[in-house]
CSV table of C-alpha atoms and ligand atoms in Angstrom, one decimal:
chain,number,residue,atom,x,y,z
A,144,UNK,CA,-39.4,-11.0,6.9
A,145,UNK,CA,-36.9,-8.4,5.9
A,146,UNK,CA,-33.9,-7.5,8.0
A,147,UNK,CA,-33.8,-3.9,7.2
A,148,UNK,CA,-37.2,-3.2,8.6
A,149,UNK,CA,-39.0,-1.8,5.6
A,150,UNK,CA,-42.5,-2.7,4.9
A,151,UNK,CA,-42.8,-5.5,2.4
A,152,UNK,CA,-45.5,-4.1,0.2
A,153,UNK,CA,-46.9,-5.9,-2.8
A,154,UNK,CA,-44.9,-4.0,-5.5
A,155,UNK,CA,-41.7,-4.6,-3.6
A,156,UNK,CA,-42.4,-8.2,-3.2
A,157,UNK,CA,-43.2,-8.7,-6.9
A,158,UNK,CA,-40.2,-6.7,-8.1
A,159,UNK,CA,-38.0,-8.6,-5.7
A,160,UNK,CA,-39.4,-11.8,-7.2
A,161,UNK,CA,-38.8,-10.6,-10.7
A,162,UNK,CA,-35.2,-9.5,-10.0
A,163,UNK,CA,-34.6,-12.8,-8.3
A,164,UNK,CA,-35.8,-14.6,-11.4
A,165,UNK,CA,-33.3,-12.9,-13.7
A,166,UNK,CA,-29.7,-13.7,-13.1
A,167,UNK,CA,-28.6,-10.5,-14.9
A,168,UNK,CA,-29.3,-6.8,-14.7
A,169,UNK,CA,-32.7,-6.0,-16.2
A,170,UNK,CA,-34.5,-2.8,-17.0
A,171,UNK,CA,-37.8,-1.5,-15.5
A,172,UNK,CA,-39.5,-2.4,-18.8
A,173,UNK,CA,-38.2,-6.0,-18.6
A,174,UNK,CA,-39.5,-6.2,-15.0
A,175,UNK,CA,-42.8,-4.8,-16.2
A,176,UNK,CA,-43.0,-7.4,-18.9
A,177,UNK,CA,-42.2,-10.2,-16.6
A,178,UNK,CA,-44.8,-9.1,-14.1
A,179,UNK,CA,-47.4,-8.8,-17.0
A,180,UNK,CA,-48.2,-5.2,-16.1
A,181,UNK,CA,-49.4,-6.1,-12.6
A,182,UNK,CA,-47.6,-2.9,-11.4
A,183,UNK,CA,-47.4,0.2,-13.6
A,184,UNK,CA,-44.1,1.5,-14.7
A,185,UNK,CA,-44.2,4.5,-12.5
A,186,UNK,CA,-44.5,2.4,-9.4
A,187,UNK,CA,-41.8,0.1,-10.6
A,188,UNK,CA,-39.4,3.1,-11.0
A,189,UNK,CA,-40.4,4.4,-7.6
A,190,UNK,CA,-39.9,1.1,-6.0
A,191,UNK,CA,-36.6,0.5,-7.7
A,192,UNK,CA,-35.3,3.9,-6.5
A,193,UNK,CA,-36.3,2.9,-3.0
A,194,UNK,CA,-34.7,-0.5,-3.2
A,195,UNK,CA,-31.6,1.2,-4.5
A,196,UNK,CA,-31.5,3.6,-1.6
A,197,UNK,CA,-31.6,0.8,1.0
A,198,UNK,CA,-29.0,-1.2,-0.9
A,199,UNK,CA,-31.1,-4.2,-2.0
A,200,UNK,CA,-30.4,-3.6,-5.6
A,201,UNK,CA,-27.6,-2.2,-7.7
A,202,UNK,CA,-28.1,0.1,-10.7
A,203,UNK,CA,-26.0,-0.2,-13.8
A,204,UNK,CA,-26.0,1.8,-17.0
A,205,UNK,CA,-24.1,0.5,-20.0
A,206,UNK,CA,-24.0,3.7,-22.0
A,207,UNK,CA,-27.3,3.1,-23.9
A,208,UNK,CA,-29.2,5.4,-21.6
A,209,UNK,CA,-31.1,2.4,-20.1
A,210,UNK,CA,-30.8,1.8,-16.4
A,211,UNK,CA,-30.7,-1.8,-15.4
A,212,UNK,CA,-31.1,-3.3,-11.9
A,213,UNK,CA,-29.9,-6.5,-10.2
A,214,UNK,CA,-30.2,-7.8,-6.7
A,215,UNK,CA,-27.3,-7.4,-4.3
A,216,UNK,CA,-28.3,-10.5,-2.4
A,217,UNK,CA,-26.0,-13.4,-3.0
A,218,UNK,CA,-24.5,-11.4,-5.7
A,219,UNK,CA,-20.9,-12.5,-6.1
A,220,UNK,CA,-18.5,-10.0,-7.6
A,221,UNK,CA,-18.9,-10.3,-11.3
A,222,UNK,CA,-18.7,-8.4,-14.6
A,223,UNK,CA,-21.0,-7.9,-17.5
A,224,UNK,CA,-21.0,-8.9,-21.1
A,225,UNK,CA,-23.3,-6.5,-23.0
A,226,UNK,CA,-24.6,-7.2,-26.5
A,227,UNK,CA,-24.5,-4.0,-28.6
A,228,UNK,CA,-27.1,-5.3,-31.0
A,229,UNK,CA,-30.0,-6.6,-28.8
A,230,UNK,CA,-28.9,-5.2,-25.4
A,231,UNK,CA,-28.9,-8.5,-23.7
A,232,UNK,CA,-26.6,-8.7,-20.7
A,233,UNK,CA,-24.8,-11.7,-19.3
A,234,UNK,CA,-23.0,-12.0,-16.0
A,235,UNK,CA,-19.5,-13.4,-15.9
A,236,UNK,CA,-17.3,-14.3,-12.9
A,237,UNK,CA,-13.6,-14.5,-13.3
A,238,UNK,CA,-10.3,-14.4,-11.4
A,239,UNK,CA,-8.7,-11.0,-11.8
A,240,UNK,CA,-6.1,-10.8,-9.0
A,241,UNK,CA,-3.4,-10.1,-11.6
A,242,UNK,CA,-5.2,-7.2,-13.1
A,243,UNK,CA,-5.9,-5.7,-9.7
A,244,UNK,CA,-2.3,-6.2,-8.6
A,245,UNK,CA,-1.2,-4.4,-11.8
A,246,UNK,CA,-3.5,-1.4,-11.0
A,247,UNK,CA,-2.2,-1.3,-7.4
A,248,UNK,CA,1.4,-1.3,-8.6
A,249,UNK,CA,0.9,1.5,-11.1
A,250,UNK,CA,-1.0,3.8,-8.8
A,251,UNK,CA,-1.2,4.8,-5.1
A,252,UNK,CA,-4.9,5.2,-5.5
A,253,UNK,CA,-6.9,3.5,-2.8
A,254,UNK,CA,-9.4,1.4,-4.8
A,255,UNK,CA,-12.6,0.5,-3.1
A,256,UNK,CA,-14.5,-1.0,-6.0
A,257,UNK,CA,-14.4,-1.4,-9.7
A,258,UNK,CA,-16.6,-2.3,-12.6
A,259,UNK,CA,-15.7,-4.1,-15.8
A,260,UNK,CA,-18.0,-4.3,-18.8
A,261,UNK,CA,-17.4,-6.0,-22.1
A,262,UNK,CA,-19.2,-5.0,-25.2
A,263,UNK,CA,-19.8,-7.1,-28.3
A,264,UNK,CA,-22.3,-9.5,-29.8
A,265,UNK,CA,-24.2,-12.2,-28.0
A,266,UNK,CA,-24.4,-15.7,-29.5
A,267,UNK,CA,-27.8,-14.9,-31.1
A,268,UNK,CA,-26.6,-11.8,-32.8
A,269,UNK,CA,-23.3,-13.0,-34.2
B,301,ZN,ZN1,-13.9,-7.4,-10.9
B,302,ZN,ZN1,-27.6,-9.8,-28.9
């Protein structure tokens, strides 16, 4: 049922389901916890690598050495709010045309993409 013609094996299906469940980037450990250890961490990592290679998911790292993953599917351009205390991540969508215009005016760089991440404390940790 996939368009890219890869085999939809069980781990892939389960990991896809897990990523679909979270509406934010999650780590392999969080996926593992959500799937109640149905797939071992090594297979999760291997499957995530593969899903990354075929552009189903996007990998992000917020400087804490932990890689997090989220689905590209229906994934509108957004930014991340990262809690420095508990590591929770929230997605945020916003208008940023002004910011992008400013960058364009200040540089002749051809920008293809950008990432914006905000660090602070989530409501639970304040
Ligand atoms: Zn943006
Ligand atoms: Zn927090």
